[in-house]
XYZ file of C-alpha atoms in Angstrom:
327
model
C 185.309 67.290 152.137
C 183.462 67.879 148.896
C 186.055 65.859 146.991
C 186.172 62.984 149.467
C 183.255 61.142 147.868
C 184.049 61.896 144.218
C 183.982 58.994 141.784
C 187.118 58.844 139.704
C 185.992 57.334 136.401
C 184.949 59.530 133.485
C 182.194 58.483 131.123
C 181.927 61.317 128.642
C 182.654 58.962 125.758
C 180.294 56.126 126.729
C 177.607 55.299 124.206
C 174.861 55.013 126.836
C 175.456 58.437 128.379
C 173.439 60.589 125.989
C 170.391 58.230 125.712
C 170.065 58.104 129.504
C 170.455 61.863 129.793
C 167.819 62.452 127.104
C 165.470 60.113 128.951
C 166.106 62.038 132.160
C 165.343 65.287 130.351
C 162.106 63.837 128.933
C 160.847 62.398 132.215
C 161.607 65.570 134.141
C 159.953 67.625 131.410
C 156.778 65.563 131.827
C 156.907 65.991 135.603
C 157.599 69.722 135.412
C 154.842 70.346 132.843
C 152.313 68.259 134.803
C 153.157 70.059 138.059
C 152.896 73.535 136.548
C 149.599 72.748 134.822
C 148.084 71.228 137.968
C 149.142 74.097 140.243
C 148.034 76.720 137.705
C 144.563 75.203 137.279
C 143.944 74.857 141.016
C 145.248 78.377 141.688
C 143.148 79.984 138.924
C 139.809 78.306 139.728
C 137.954 79.666 142.771
C 135.892 76.488 143.124
C 138.998 74.301 143.157
C 140.743 76.520 145.689
C 137.917 75.800 148.129
C 138.559 72.051 147.841
C 141.075 71.101 150.524
C 141.874 67.748 148.924
C 142.852 69.486 145.672
C 144.948 72.039 147.554
C 146.861 69.182 149.176
C 147.259 67.539 145.767
C 148.654 70.833 144.447
C 151.015 70.788 147.412
C 152.229 67.404 146.167
C 152.848 68.908 142.722
C 155.111 71.462 144.397
C 157.462 68.595 145.213
C 157.606 67.655 141.539
C 158.255 71.286 140.669
C 161.168 71.522 143.117
C 162.712 68.282 141.819
C 162.103 68.451 138.065
C 162.947 72.116 137.463
C 166.531 72.122 138.822
C 167.178 68.638 137.468
C 166.275 69.704 133.926
C 168.825 72.492 134.255
C 171.430 69.999 135.463
C 170.689 67.598 132.592
C 171.308 70.480 130.190
C 174.783 70.859 131.707
C 175.262 67.097 131.477
C 174.404 67.023 127.770
C 177.044 69.618 126.910
C 179.631 68.052 129.274
C 179.915 71.304 131.167
C 182.255 71.662 134.130
C 180.531 71.990 137.541
C 179.489 75.555 138.317
C 179.010 77.236 141.694
C 175.314 76.227 141.850
C 175.889 72.531 141.164
C 175.752 71.500 144.832
C 172.689 73.680 145.411
C 170.861 71.972 142.541
C 171.756 68.592 144.059
C 170.290 69.818 147.329
C 167.078 70.800 145.515
C 166.704 67.345 143.875
C 166.685 65.575 147.210
C 164.550 68.336 148.774
C 161.928 67.748 146.078
C 161.818 64.033 146.887
C 161.569 64.772 150.615
C 158.770 67.238 149.890
C 156.871 64.620 147.874
C 157.003 62.021 150.646
C 155.875 64.524 153.285
C 153.099 65.878 151.048
C 151.584 62.425 150.531
C 151.760 61.827 154.284
C 149.869 65.084 154.860
C 147.210 63.943 152.385
C 146.836 60.686 154.316
C 146.470 62.631 157.574
C 143.666 64.585 155.915
C 141.909 61.352 154.927
C 142.283 60.149 158.529
C 140.602 63.273 159.896
C 137.671 63.165 157.453
C 136.964 59.463 158.031
C 138.022 58.336 161.513
C 137.553 61.747 163.187
C 134.641 62.805 161.034
C 132.797 64.430 163.957
C 135.770 66.558 164.994
C 135.232 69.474 162.654
C 138.147 71.449 164.076
C 140.517 68.818 162.690
C 139.155 69.340 159.177
C 139.717 73.089 159.086
C 141.429 74.136 155.862
C 143.546 76.722 157.685
C 144.918 73.969 159.914
C 146.136 72.035 156.897
C 147.481 75.150 155.205
C 149.475 75.780 158.376
C 150.698 72.154 158.375
C 151.632 72.506 154.696
C 153.642 75.623 155.547
C 155.493 73.731 158.291
C 156.113 70.878 155.856
C 157.503 73.361 153.323
C 159.899 74.869 155.861
C 161.006 71.469 157.165
C 161.683 70.227 153.626
C 163.793 73.285 152.796
C 165.844 73.307 155.989
C 166.188 69.611 156.870
C 168.887 68.913 154.287
C 170.940 72.038 154.924
C 173.448 70.049 157.059
C 174.186 67.898 153.990
C 174.554 70.949 151.751
C 176.786 72.840 154.171
C 178.765 69.698 154.930
C 179.716 69.174 151.292
C 177.795 65.928 150.817
C 176.431 67.043 147.431
C 179.793 66.559 145.741
C 180.371 66.558 141.996
C 180.417 62.961 140.756
C 182.258 62.521 137.462
C 180.456 59.281 136.586
C 177.105 61.029 136.655
C 178.287 64.545 135.738
C 176.027 65.736 138.542
C 176.263 66.886 142.151
C 174.613 64.209 144.246
C 175.152 62.014 147.305
C 177.822 59.413 146.528
C 177.161 55.703 146.964
C 179.764 55.450 149.749
C 178.593 58.497 151.706
C 177.040 56.667 154.664
C 175.763 59.707 156.588
C 174.547 61.472 153.443
C 172.411 58.439 152.565
C 171.153 57.243 155.953
C 170.168 60.677 157.280
C 167.577 61.645 154.628
C 166.461 58.100 153.757
C 165.679 57.012 157.332
C 164.074 60.235 158.584
C 162.462 61.753 155.496
C 161.805 58.755 153.221
C 161.123 55.588 155.165
C 159.643 57.190 158.290
C 156.899 59.094 156.346
C 156.286 55.915 154.358
C 155.747 53.892 157.550
C 153.477 56.617 158.970
C 151.441 56.674 155.759
C 151.106 52.880 155.812
C 149.971 52.828 159.453
C 147.437 55.622 158.913
C 146.052 53.882 155.822
C 145.579 50.665 157.811
C 143.879 52.663 160.563
C 141.450 54.235 158.085
C 140.549 50.940 156.413
C 140.212 49.131 159.732
C 137.906 51.840 161.084
C 135.617 51.738 158.056
C 135.659 47.934 157.921
C 134.696 47.873 161.610
C 131.672 50.030 160.807
C 130.733 47.625 158.037
C 130.983 44.615 160.345
C 128.855 46.434 162.917
C 126.068 46.529 160.333
C 125.635 50.291 160.239
C 124.186 51.218 156.859
C 125.874 48.196 155.360
C 125.623 49.182 151.688
C 126.744 52.755 152.260
C 129.632 51.680 154.468
C 130.854 49.158 151.912
C 130.810 51.917 149.329
C 132.882 54.022 151.698
C 135.352 51.166 152.163
C 135.808 50.854 148.411
C 136.064 54.627 148.038
C 138.701 54.957 150.749
C 140.699 52.115 149.261
C 140.709 53.892 145.885
C 141.696 57.189 147.514
C 144.510 55.642 149.554
C 145.825 53.781 146.531
C 145.866 57.050 144.575
C 147.743 58.763 147.416
C 150.288 55.956 147.520
C 151.035 55.986 143.769
C 153.664 58.794 143.707
C 155.479 57.450 146.773
C 155.354 53.869 145.491
C 156.769 54.909 142.128
C 159.611 56.941 143.599
C 160.449 54.358 146.248
C 160.181 51.416 143.856
C 162.377 52.871 141.123
C 164.627 54.498 143.742
C 165.594 50.994 144.843
C 168.010 50.994 141.887
C 170.034 53.621 143.732
C 169.932 51.712 147.022
C 171.072 48.492 145.329
C 174.294 50.212 144.268
C 174.562 51.855 147.702
C 174.220 48.473 149.408
C 176.796 46.894 147.127
C 179.261 49.724 147.722
C 178.897 49.802 151.516
C 178.838 46.040 152.111
C 181.710 45.073 149.837
C 183.768 48.169 150.708
C 186.766 48.391 148.380
C 186.322 44.934 146.844
C 183.505 46.075 144.563
C 182.912 49.301 142.726
C 179.668 50.533 141.236
C 179.714 50.435 137.409
C 180.092 53.766 135.584
C 176.451 53.792 134.513
C 175.132 53.254 138.075
C 174.424 56.892 138.914
C 172.984 57.660 135.472
C 170.665 54.660 135.722
C 169.630 55.550 139.288
C 168.819 59.165 138.441
C 166.963 58.110 135.309
C 164.800 55.805 137.420
C 164.066 58.518 139.975
C 163.276 60.975 137.157
C 160.922 58.471 135.521
C 159.145 57.800 138.812
C 158.778 61.493 139.638
C 157.519 62.373 136.156
C 155.023 59.490 136.197
C 153.927 60.404 139.723
C 153.211 64.038 138.823
C 151.378 63.014 135.644
C 149.337 60.476 137.618
C 148.514 63.143 140.194
C 147.003 65.274 137.430
C 145.069 62.384 135.875
C 143.518 60.845 139.000
C 142.079 64.159 140.233
C 139.015 64.149 137.995
C 138.069 67.823 138.331
C 141.504 68.994 137.254
C 141.763 66.374 134.534
C 138.419 67.423 133.041
C 139.640 71.007 132.803
C 142.879 69.849 131.149
C 140.918 67.770 128.631
C 138.523 70.641 127.902
C 141.461 73.015 127.311
C 143.072 70.453 125.006
C 139.875 69.883 123.019
C 139.241 73.607 122.800
C 142.723 74.256 121.451
C 142.276 71.537 118.817
C 138.851 72.831 117.814
C 140.016 76.424 117.684
C 142.993 75.429 115.583
C 140.712 73.480 113.272
C 138.302 76.405 112.973
C 141.180 78.767 112.229
C 142.468 76.385 109.544
C 139.023 76.171 107.946
C 138.674 79.943 108.091
C 142.057 80.407 106.378
C 141.162 77.889 103.649
C 137.804 79.585 103.039
C 139.479 83.002 102.841
C 142.062 81.670 100.398
C 139.353 80.187 98.182
C 137.360 83.427 98.263
C 140.468 85.408 97.354
C 141.339 82.984 94.537
C 137.765 83.151 93.243
C 137.820 86.954 93.270
C 141.108 87.017 91.381
C 139.663 84.607 88.802
C 136.616 86.847 88.301
C 138.810 89.911 87.906
C 140.906 88.178 85.248
C 137.761 86.998 83.474
C 136.275 90.509 83.450
C 139.505 91.932 82.047
């Protein structure tokens, strides 16, 4: 069954292959680096570990880690035109798992915002252990939900993309994860966001602490927009993939996706994931301040070391000159 969905054309000699693969490598490198830095900072700082919102943001970075890490390995194989190895299908499974994880993680963040705004007086719903338990369930669901696709051979090796992925004409392989794990969490997140904004706007219209409530409305809008950025990026750029899927399924055998279709689709998803993970690090101000301070410190330390080396060289040269003069 693994060969049923294989694309027959080969593109090893196409001029656009290497540029797209290098772009994929770059975007996934940005996403992987951003995810590792974010998780490391939150995990190493006791104050940040007590912040539930930052823990949930670190949970989002885990999705980028799961996607970008294996995909960088696969791009390395793509660049050297390597034949598919035994782990190719498993890496394809991890790509899609990372995207599923990202969508579920942003939904969990939105649920947290719902509990701290609409159900603000229900303290039991804001317990950090509750959300850590929900994050654990989300982790297990993300890892196991796509096993039927992996075991069923839906992550076949596609020659056009030199990657193991779900083919454009694999109806079950596309509809199963996209409907349940992509679009459903997106709809839930949209409905919860509307609920939050409607609740706060209702308080504003009721005239309760008008100025403070309006500030809360603006704050929640900013927070919800930040939560929606990774999903919006991935979904928006991921539409490239679904355009080719739609064309393949609707036209059946009368139309065939161009050879660059899978490369272009994966490059778009890689760009969206990398940008989403970088944005996640930037919009969380506490983490971003630490990153900036580390960056400035490294520059200053390097500059101080350079000055120290120059001073030592001048002192040594001056001492040698004095010795020659005395002789």
